[in-house]
């Protein structure tokens, strides 16, 4: 069962939301964040990327960076730009990006259920990135970036949500990127009970995006709960209980699986590993059926695009190479890695290799052409998106997907909702 709880969110003043709410900290560089926040003291990037307010070149993991983030966070609160609700609520968060619309439930999920794998993962995390998020949460005493979860859609919940979003939203703005963000409060006790009861019948939730944020939240919880358990005196127990606060829960936005939009995660390669373009195509013919002068965007699973010498080729994996494999091995990113990147390009570990880079599908195939035509890269592979069904089946089996398998859009905005944990 999935245990979800309402919480009293810290939220932006509605008329300031468009100035405050920002893209997640990990989809931009410090320089990009500095430019995005220029001239806007309300931008939440001053909290999520606080190095932008310190001299360029400052170590992003230096103590003064986290301290600056906490100072900026408190400034937004003290001036009333961010204000905490007086009572616990659930919330709905709708995003409209072009012709795509998705509505998620904003709730506090259980760290215990994360640790028990009721909330399922599909990626490895990096200790250094976990450490960064732990320090950010502990310094702010708040989770300011939500974890993006999904669940297998339930008709009764879909009907409930459709009715609620027909009402006037509490916050409604369109970002500079054209994505519209709207939210609604759910405060009625019967509505809250309905949501809790519905999710109590859902066996598992799945992390779509936010593995490091959820892992960090669980670490903070374990640290604070172990401190409470070791307390000996009545006073220390009271102090510890105040410290643990709401750290047993973490901030989430949870979408039904059939509303999720996954874009491809494309690959660009620095060189051809000593091969000429003609030699590479000859070797690729052992793996793919190739249409020369093909299309930039693949149209189905097991189909890729290759851009090289200002020309696109359509590559389709030969059926004999995809048969009889498990769910992870059948992913296009796995097949490309095992059959092409490792043996032909010498890229044994894409996590650490300097010969490969990854380009989110939101940038389009034109970005791949630009990178290759500039001479910075030798070729590019455009991918067909991994399906949400594949993601869930792999997570159900306890599997780990290859790095950079999915790119979810639109991104959840930081500061739409903050979960205070002390």
Tab-separated table of C-alpha atoms in Angstrom:
chain	number	residue	atom	x	y	z
A	1	UNK	CA	0.000	0.000	0.000
A	2	UNK	CA	1.096	3.597	-0.608
A	3	UNK	CA	0.803	5.891	2.402
A	4	UNK	CA	0.390	9.518	1.384
A	5	UNK	CA	-0.214	12.393	3.784
A	6	UNK	CA	-1.359	15.998	3.370
A	7	UNK	CA	1.028	18.687	4.553
A	8	UNK	CA	1.117	22.429	5.078
A	9	UNK	CA	3.088	23.582	2.068
A	10	UNK	CA	5.245	26.672	1.924
A	11	UNK	CA	4.098	28.272	-1.317
A	12	UNK	CA	4.661	31.422	-3.371
A	13	UNK	CA	2.366	34.390	-3.195
A	14	UNK	CA	0.170	33.764	-6.269
A	15	UNK	CA	1.018	37.008	-8.029
A	16	UNK	CA	4.756	36.375	-7.513
A	17	UNK	CA	4.814	32.702	-8.542
A	18	UNK	CA	6.043	33.375	-12.072
A	19	UNK	CA	9.045	35.289	-10.673
A	20	UNK	CA	9.839	32.771	-7.913
A	21	UNK	CA	9.305	29.275	-9.319
A	22	UNK	CA	12.208	27.854	-11.318
A	23	UNK	CA	13.394	24.738	-13.137
A	24	UNK	CA	15.165	22.072	-11.019
A	25	UNK	CA	18.719	22.741	-9.859
A	26	UNK	CA	20.197	19.850	-11.854
A	27	UNK	CA	19.082	20.766	-15.379
A	28	UNK	CA	21.354	23.799	-15.720
A	29	UNK	CA	24.909	24.894	-15.029
A	30	UNK	CA	25.858	27.582	-12.514
A	31	UNK	CA	26.532	30.019	-15.355
A	32	UNK	CA	23.130	29.318	-16.914
A	33	UNK	CA	21.436	29.763	-13.530
A	34	UNK	CA	23.267	33.053	-12.949
A	35	UNK	CA	22.011	34.368	-16.284
A	36	UNK	CA	18.453	33.116	-15.701
A	37	UNK	CA	18.245	34.828	-12.296
A	38	UNK	CA	19.880	38.063	-13.395
A	39	UNK	CA	17.791	41.063	-12.292
A	40	UNK	CA	15.302	38.886	-10.394
A	41	UNK	CA	15.952	38.789	-6.634
A	42	UNK	CA	12.862	36.578	-6.159
A	43	UNK	CA	14.150	33.769	-8.386
A	44	UNK	CA	14.337	30.519	-6.429
A	45	UNK	CA	17.668	29.861	-8.122
A	46	UNK	CA	19.116	32.030	-5.338
A	47	UNK	CA	18.096	29.144	-3.052
A	48	UNK	CA	18.580	26.075	-5.237
A	49	UNK	CA	21.778	27.327	-6.946
A	50	UNK	CA	23.069	29.814	-4.333
A	51	UNK	CA	26.590	29.819	-5.756
A	52	UNK	CA	25.232	32.369	-8.250
A	53	UNK	CA	25.404	34.958	-5.447
A	54	UNK	CA	29.040	34.173	-4.658
A	55	UNK	CA	32.175	34.867	-6.725
A	56	UNK	CA	32.399	32.817	-9.957
A	57	UNK	CA	34.491	29.719	-9.457
A	58	UNK	CA	33.280	29.152	-5.886
A	59	UNK	CA	33.148	25.431	-5.060
A	60	UNK	CA	29.440	24.582	-5.294
A	61	UNK	CA	29.831	22.224	-2.308
A	62	UNK	CA	31.527	24.781	-0.056
A	63	UNK	CA	29.799	25.479	3.309
A	64	UNK	CA	29.217	29.106	2.386
A	65	UNK	CA	27.141	28.034	-0.623
A	66	UNK	CA	24.638	26.117	1.525
A	67	UNK	CA	24.620	28.939	4.095
A	68	UNK	CA	23.852	31.446	1.348
A	69	UNK	CA	20.968	29.269	0.155
A	70	UNK	CA	19.479	29.193	3.664
A	71	UNK	CA	19.900	32.970	3.989
A	72	UNK	CA	18.123	33.558	0.678
A	73	UNK	CA	15.377	31.080	1.610
A	74	UNK	CA	14.677	32.862	4.879
A	75	UNK	CA	14.660	36.205	3.071
A	76	UNK	CA	11.870	35.021	0.741
A	77	UNK	CA	9.897	33.844	3.773
A	78	UNK	CA	10.450	36.956	5.894
A	79	UNK	CA	9.348	39.296	3.101
A	80	UNK	CA	6.199	37.253	2.484
A	81	UNK	CA	7.069	36.028	-1.004
A	82	UNK	CA	6.785	32.466	0.356
A	83	UNK	CA	4.142	31.681	2.972
A	84	UNK	CA	3.243	28.438	4.726
A	85	UNK	CA	-0.363	27.247	4.740
A	86	UNK	CA	-2.068	27.151	8.131
A	87	UNK	CA	-3.292	23.568	7.785
A	88	UNK	CA	-2.269	20.372	5.983
A	89	UNK	CA	-3.616	19.960	2.464
A	90	UNK	CA	-3.196	17.806	-0.555
A	91	UNK	CA	-2.639	19.812	-3.741
A	92	UNK	CA	-3.065	19.272	-7.456
A	93	UNK	CA	-0.401	20.480	-9.872
A	94	UNK	CA	-1.213	20.722	-13.587
A	95	UNK	CA	1.317	21.399	-16.318
A	96	UNK	CA	0.436	22.176	-19.925
A	97	UNK	CA	3.244	21.985	-22.471
A	98	UNK	CA	2.090	22.458	-26.039
A	99	UNK	CA	-0.584	19.841	-26.644
A	100	UNK	CA	0.385	17.789	-23.572
A	101	UNK	CA	-1.335	18.157	-20.200
A	102	UNK	CA	-0.592	16.261	-16.965
A	103	UNK	CA	-2.054	16.610	-13.474
A	104	UNK	CA	-0.276	15.269	-10.406
A	105	UNK	CA	-1.151	14.962	-6.746
A	106	UNK	CA	1.201	16.868	-4.437
A	107	UNK	CA	1.652	14.931	-1.210
A	108	UNK	CA	4.101	13.840	1.469
A	109	UNK	CA	5.283	10.281	0.790
A	110	UNK	CA	6.813	7.907	3.328
A	111	UNK	CA	10.582	7.526	3.746
A	112	UNK	CA	9.923	4.123	5.343
A	113	UNK	CA	8.087	2.989	2.215
A	114	UNK	CA	10.954	4.287	0.083
A	115	UNK	CA	13.365	2.205	2.163
A	116	UNK	CA	11.036	-0.815	1.963
A	117	UNK	CA	10.852	-0.512	-1.859
A	118	UNK	CA	7.124	0.148	-1.889
A	119	UNK	CA	8.319	3.243	-3.730
A	120	UNK	CA	10.331	1.602	-6.472
A	121	UNK	CA	13.585	2.824	-8.020
A	122	UNK	CA	15.114	2.153	-11.418
A	123	UNK	CA	18.440	4.039	-11.241
A	124	UNK	CA	21.639	3.955	-9.227
A	125	UNK	CA	22.490	7.125	-7.322
A	126	UNK	CA	25.862	8.805	-6.915
A	127	UNK	CA	27.057	9.363	-3.328
A	128	UNK	CA	28.380	12.852	-4.082
A	129	UNK	CA	25.020	13.978	-5.485
A	130	UNK	CA	23.204	12.436	-2.513
A	131	UNK	CA	25.567	14.242	-0.139
A	132	UNK	CA	24.797	17.545	-1.847
A	133	UNK	CA	21.033	17.110	-1.474
A	134	UNK	CA	21.392	15.968	2.160
A	135	UNK	CA	23.292	19.147	3.002
A	136	UNK	CA	20.755	21.280	1.140
A	137	UNK	CA	17.800	19.720	2.995
A	138	UNK	CA	19.504	19.913	6.383
A	139	UNK	CA	20.615	23.528	5.943
A	140	UNK	CA	17.160	24.715	4.865
A	141	UNK	CA	15.167	22.268	7.034
A	142	UNK	CA	13.007	21.934	3.958
A	143	UNK	CA	12.579	19.832	0.836
A	144	UNK	CA	12.199	22.396	-1.930
A	145	UNK	CA	12.394	20.165	-5.015
A	146	UNK	CA	9.720	17.476	-5.413
A	147	UNK	CA	10.342	13.869	-6.360
A	148	UNK	CA	8.481	12.952	-9.570
A	149	UNK	CA	6.484	9.743	-8.954
A	150	UNK	CA	4.018	7.743	-11.009
A	151	UNK	CA	1.433	5.025	-10.391
A	152	UNK	CA	-0.772	2.802	-12.488
A	153	UNK	CA	-3.798	4.970	-13.283
A	154	UNK	CA	-7.002	4.499	-11.274
A	155	UNK	CA	-10.341	5.535	-12.769
A	156	UNK	CA	-11.848	6.847	-9.520
A	157	UNK	CA	-8.857	9.122	-8.945
A	158	UNK	CA	-8.957	10.346	-12.542
A	159	UNK	CA	-12.612	11.335	-12.121
A	160	UNK	CA	-11.932	13.083	-8.811
A	161	UNK	CA	-9.036	15.085	-10.285
A	162	UNK	CA	-11.000	16.052	-13.413
A	163	UNK	CA	-13.747	17.516	-11.236
A	164	UNK	CA	-11.324	19.456	-9.019
A	165	UNK	CA	-9.402	21.100	-11.840
A	166	UNK	CA	-12.635	22.484	-13.285
A	167	UNK	CA	-12.509	24.944	-10.355
A	168	UNK	CA	-10.463	28.154	-10.292
A	169	UNK	CA	-6.802	27.419	-9.501
A	170	UNK	CA	-5.031	28.959	-6.511
A	171	UNK	CA	-1.887	29.625	-8.569
A	172	UNK	CA	-1.783	29.922	-12.349
A	173	UNK	CA	1.069	31.239	-14.493
A	174	UNK	CA	2.944	30.529	-17.705
A	175	UNK	CA	6.730	30.326	-17.592
A	176	UNK	CA	9.127	31.907	-20.059
A	177	UNK	CA	9.429	28.506	-21.766
A	178	UNK	CA	5.688	28.492	-22.512
A	179	UNK	CA	4.780	25.802	-19.966
A	180	UNK	CA	1.671	26.648	-17.944
A	181	UNK	CA	1.655	25.765	-14.234
A	182	UNK	CA	-1.549	25.656	-12.161
A	183	UNK	CA	-2.324	24.405	-8.662
A	184	UNK	CA	-5.384	23.686	-6.539
A	185	UNK	CA	-5.738	23.131	-2.780
A	186	UNK	CA	-7.554	20.078	-1.429
A	187	UNK	CA	-8.497	20.847	2.173
A	188	UNK	CA	-11.891	19.202	2.680
A	189	UNK	CA	-11.503	16.316	5.206
A	190	UNK	CA	-13.661	13.983	3.096
A	191	UNK	CA	-11.597	14.683	-0.015
A	192	UNK	CA	-8.389	14.078	1.948
A	193	UNK	CA	-9.774	10.788	3.290
A	194	UNK	CA	-10.808	9.739	-0.234
A	195	UNK	CA	-7.302	10.313	-1.577
A	196	UNK	CA	-5.637	8.518	1.335
A	197	UNK	CA	-8.015	5.565	0.947
A	198	UNK	CA	-7.512	5.307	-2.811
A	199	UNK	CA	-3.726	5.305	-2.554
A	200	UNK	CA	-3.825	2.798	0.300
A	201	UNK	CA	-5.100	0.331	-2.316
A	202	UNK	CA	-2.253	1.071	-4.750
A	203	UNK	CA	0.530	-1.449	-4.084
A	204	UNK	CA	3.512	0.500	-5.463
A	205	UNK	CA	4.652	3.934	-6.533
A	206	UNK	CA	7.503	4.422	-9.014
A	207	UNK	CA	10.199	7.087	-9.096
A	208	UNK	CA	10.219	8.685	-12.528
A	209	UNK	CA	12.692	11.450	-11.714
A	210	UNK	CA	14.341	12.464	-8.457
A	211	UNK	CA	16.304	9.429	-7.266
A	212	UNK	CA	18.903	11.616	-5.539
A	213	UNK	CA	16.295	13.810	-3.837
A	214	UNK	CA	14.407	10.800	-2.467
A	215	UNK	CA	17.600	9.028	-1.364
A	216	UNK	CA	18.753	12.197	0.398
A	217	UNK	CA	15.396	12.615	2.154
A	218	UNK	CA	15.624	9.028	3.429
A	219	UNK	CA	19.166	9.625	4.699
A	220	UNK	CA	18.102	12.743	6.614
A	221	UNK	CA	15.221	10.782	8.118
A	222	UNK	CA	17.449	7.890	9.195
A	223	UNK	CA	19.977	10.279	10.710
A	224	UNK	CA	17.380	12.215	12.664
A	225	UNK	CA	15.415	9.163	13.784
A	226	UNK	CA	18.548	7.424	15.032
A	227	UNK	CA	19.341	10.565	17.005
A	228	UNK	CA	15.903	10.452	18.571
A	229	UNK	CA	16.205	6.780	19.511
A	230	UNK	CA	19.571	7.343	21.187
A	231	UNK	CA	18.261	10.229	23.314
A	232	UNK	CA	18.280	9.379	27.041
A	233	UNK	CA	16.710	12.246	28.995
A	234	UNK	CA	13.197	13.622	28.719
A	235	UNK	CA	14.583	16.973	27.579
A	236	UNK	CA	16.780	15.392	24.921
A	237	UNK	CA	13.815	13.348	23.682
A	238	UNK	CA	11.795	16.544	23.311
A	239	UNK	CA	14.665	18.233	21.497
A	240	UNK	CA	15.158	15.247	19.228
A	241	UNK	CA	11.447	14.974	18.433
A	242	UNK	CA	11.476	18.618	17.359
A	243	UNK	CA	14.527	17.950	15.199
A	244	UNK	CA	13.059	14.923	13.429
A	245	UNK	CA	9.866	16.894	12.675
A	246	UNK	CA	8.396	15.800	9.347
A	247	UNK	CA	11.619	14.279	8.037
A	248	UNK	CA	9.932	10.863	7.823
A	249	UNK	CA	8.105	12.148	4.774
A	250	UNK	CA	9.311	13.648	1.514
A	251	UNK	CA	7.864	16.011	-1.060
A	252	UNK	CA	6.351	14.351	-4.130
A	253	UNK	CA	4.177	15.041	-7.143
A	254	UNK	CA	2.499	11.841	-8.290
A	255	UNK	CA	1.094	11.400	-11.798
A	256	UNK	CA	-0.946	8.552	-13.311
A	257	UNK	CA	1.234	6.547	-15.685
A	258	UNK	CA	-0.890	7.277	-18.743
A	259	UNK	CA	-0.240	11.032	-18.484
A	260	UNK	CA	3.546	10.765	-18.408
A	261	UNK	CA	5.525	12.247	-21.282
A	262	UNK	CA	8.946	10.688	-21.806
A	263	UNK	CA	11.272	12.188	-24.366
A	264	UNK	CA	14.382	10.456	-25.726
A	265	UNK	CA	17.834	10.850	-24.206
A	266	UNK	CA	20.090	11.174	-27.240
A	267	UNK	CA	23.826	10.414	-27.553
A	268	UNK	CA	26.659	12.378	-29.144
A	269	UNK	CA	30.125	10.853	-29.634
A	270	UNK	CA	33.452	12.681	-29.680
A	271	UNK	CA	35.132	10.534	-32.350
A	272	UNK	CA	34.713	7.419	-34.498
A	273	UNK	CA	37.378	5.475	-32.573
A	274	UNK	CA	39.767	5.424	-35.543
A	275	UNK	CA	37.167	4.386	-38.114
A	276	UNK	CA	36.251	6.285	-41.248
A	277	UNK	CA	32.544	7.035	-41.756
A	278	UNK	CA	32.390	4.350	-44.457
A	279	UNK	CA	34.077	1.788	-42.184
A	280	UNK	CA	31.681	2.612	-39.350
A	281	UNK	CA	28.625	2.147	-41.567
A	282	UNK	CA	30.025	-1.179	-42.779
A	283	UNK	CA	30.364	-2.418	-39.193
A	284	UNK	CA	26.929	-1.089	-38.276
A	285	UNK	CA	25.407	-3.209	-41.049
A	286	UNK	CA	26.145	-6.246	-38.875
A	287	UNK	CA	23.825	-4.843	-36.197
A	288	UNK	CA	21.236	-2.807	-38.089
A	289	UNK	CA	19.189	-2.699	-41.240
A	290	UNK	CA	20.212	0.725	-42.546
A	291	UNK	CA	18.301	3.229	-44.653
A	292	UNK	CA	20.722	5.831	-45.945
A	293	UNK	CA	19.266	9.324	-46.243
A	294	UNK	CA	16.859	8.429	-43.420
A	295	UNK	CA	14.850	10.537	-40.965
A	296	UNK	CA	16.204	12.336	-37.878
A	297	UNK	CA	13.481	11.109	-35.499
A	298	UNK	CA	12.890	7.379	-34.891
A	299	UNK	CA	9.256	6.309	-35.174
A	300	UNK	CA	9.227	3.087	-33.104
A	301	UNK	CA	11.092	0.969	-30.602
A	302	UNK	CA	14.372	-0.585	-31.874
A	303	UNK	CA	14.756	2.199	-34.437
A	304	UNK	CA	17.491	4.856	-34.155
A	305	UNK	CA	18.759	7.789	-36.141
A	306	UNK	CA	22.457	8.284	-36.909
A	307	UNK	CA	23.732	11.740	-37.899
A	308	UNK	CA	27.152	11.907	-39.529
A	309	UNK	CA	28.649	13.964	-42.374
A	310	UNK	CA	25.548	16.185	-42.468
A	311	UNK	CA	23.319	13.227	-43.244
A	312	UNK	CA	20.773	11.226	-41.245
A	313	UNK	CA	20.527	7.441	-41.511
A	314	UNK	CA	17.709	5.307	-40.103
A	315	UNK	CA	18.986	2.272	-38.198
A	316	UNK	CA	16.774	-0.654	-37.160
A	317	UNK	CA	18.165	-3.397	-34.950
A	318	UNK	CA	18.108	-6.781	-36.671
A	319	UNK	CA	15.334	-8.909	-35.127
A	320	UNK	CA	17.687	-11.750	-34.196
A	321	UNK	CA	19.562	-9.328	-31.897
A	322	UNK	CA	16.468	-8.274	-29.947
A	323	UNK	CA	14.811	-11.682	-29.505
A	324	UNK	CA	14.897	-13.595	-26.228
A	325	UNK	CA	16.173	-10.753	-24.086
A	326	UNK	CA	14.847	-9.510	-20.749
A	327	UNK	CA	13.233	-6.077	-20.297
A	328	UNK	CA	16.509	-4.269	-19.550
A	329	UNK	CA	18.446	-5.928	-22.380
A	330	UNK	CA	15.644	-5.027	-24.834
A	331	UNK	CA	15.870	-1.307	-24.119
A	332	UNK	CA	17.270	0.580	-27.091
A	333	UNK	CA	19.796	2.304	-24.822
A	334	UNK	CA	21.005	-1.139	-23.650
A	335	UNK	CA	21.216	-2.573	-27.166
A	336	UNK	CA	23.091	0.486	-28.411
A	337	UNK	CA	25.536	0.286	-25.517
A	338	UNK	CA	26.141	-3.473	-25.757
A	339	UNK	CA	26.225	-3.855	-29.550
A	340	UNK	CA	27.666	-0.528	-30.696
A	341	UNK	CA	29.123	1.858	-28.123
A	342	UNK	CA	31.270	-0.676	-26.280
A	343	UNK	CA	32.565	-2.824	-29.184
A	344	UNK	CA	32.848	-0.148	-31.901
A	345	UNK	CA	33.541	3.068	-29.996
A	346	UNK	CA	35.402	1.710	-26.968
A	347	UNK	CA	32.890	3.214	-24.524
A	348	UNK	CA	32.726	0.552	-21.823
A	349	UNK	CA	31.233	2.759	-19.092
A	350	UNK	CA	29.077	5.615	-20.380
A	351	UNK	CA	28.919	7.060	-16.848
A	352	UNK	CA	32.626	7.893	-16.863
A	353	UNK	CA	33.719	7.941	-20.509
A	354	UNK	CA	34.830	11.294	-21.921
A	355	UNK	CA	33.993	10.084	-25.432
A	356	UNK	CA	30.212	10.385	-25.033
A	357	UNK	CA	27.730	13.021	-23.983
A	358	UNK	CA	23.967	13.007	-23.556
A	359	UNK	CA	21.393	15.442	-24.914
A	360	UNK	CA	17.864	15.614	-23.539
A	361	UNK	CA	15.115	15.207	-26.085
A	362	UNK	CA	13.660	18.614	-25.229
A	363	UNK	CA	16.514	20.135	-27.271
A	364	UNK	CA	15.414	18.282	-30.423
A	365	UNK	CA	17.425	16.701	-33.221
A	366	UNK	CA	18.498	20.129	-34.470
A	367	UNK	CA	20.749	20.341	-31.406
A	368	UNK	CA	22.410	17.073	-32.436
A	369	UNK	CA	23.045	18.425	-35.930
A	370	UNK	CA	24.499	21.613	-34.464
A	371	UNK	CA	26.899	19.735	-32.176
A	372	UNK	CA	28.146	17.449	-34.943
A	373	UNK	CA	28.328	20.126	-37.641
A	374	UNK	CA	30.417	22.298	-35.306
A	375	UNK	CA	33.104	19.620	-35.256
A	376	UNK	CA	32.839	19.212	-31.467
A	377	UNK	CA	31.376	15.733	-31.985
A	378	UNK	CA	31.804	13.186	-34.766
A	379	UNK	CA	28.326	11.664	-34.841
A	380	UNK	CA	25.045	11.496	-32.963
A	381	UNK	CA	22.412	8.859	-32.252
A	382	UNK	CA	18.785	9.943	-31.870
A	383	UNK	CA	16.751	7.533	-29.757
A	384	UNK	CA	13.138	6.424	-29.536
A	385	UNK	CA	11.764	7.235	-26.044
A	386	UNK	CA	11.718	4.520	-23.389
A	387	UNK	CA	8.116	3.713	-22.464
A	388	UNK	CA	6.682	4.182	-18.979
A	389	UNK	CA	5.525	0.553	-19.141
A	390	UNK	CA	9.129	-0.589	-19.630
A	391	UNK	CA	10.242	1.576	-16.723
A	392	UNK	CA	7.615	0.105	-14.378
A	393	UNK	CA	8.227	-3.505	-15.418
A	394	UNK	CA	11.970	-3.102	-14.845
A	395	UNK	CA	11.370	-1.493	-11.447
A	396	UNK	CA	8.943	-4.295	-10.541
A	397	UNK	CA	11.660	-6.837	-11.319
A	398	UNK	CA	14.169	-4.946	-9.171
A	399	UNK	CA	16.199	-3.991	-12.224
A	400	UNK	CA	18.350	-0.927	-12.815
A	401	UNK	CA	18.069	0.915	-16.113
A	402	UNK	CA	21.179	2.132	-17.958
A	403	UNK	CA	22.196	5.757	-17.313
A	404	UNK	CA	20.373	8.455	-19.238
A	405	UNK	CA	17.483	6.217	-20.309
A	406	UNK	CA	14.640	8.695	-19.838
A	407	UNK	CA	14.002	12.420	-20.066
A	408	UNK	CA	10.703	13.536	-18.550
A	409	UNK	CA	8.987	16.714	-19.668
A	410	UNK	CA	7.721	19.099	-18.544
A	411	UNK	CA	9.953	19.525	-15.498
A	412	UNK	CA	8.402	20.210	-12.098
A	413	UNK	CA	9.106	23.720	-10.866
A	414	UNK	CA	10.999	24.211	-7.619
A	415	UNK	CA	9.222	26.384	-5.005
A	416	UNK	CA	5.703	25.644	-6.269
A	417	UNK	CA	5.533	23.653	-3.016
A	418	UNK	CA	8.121	23.321	-0.233
A	419	UNK	CA	7.884	20.735	2.539
A	420	UNK	CA	9.142	22.070	5.873
A	421	UNK	CA	10.625	19.249	7.950
A	422	UNK	CA	11.501	20.911	11.282
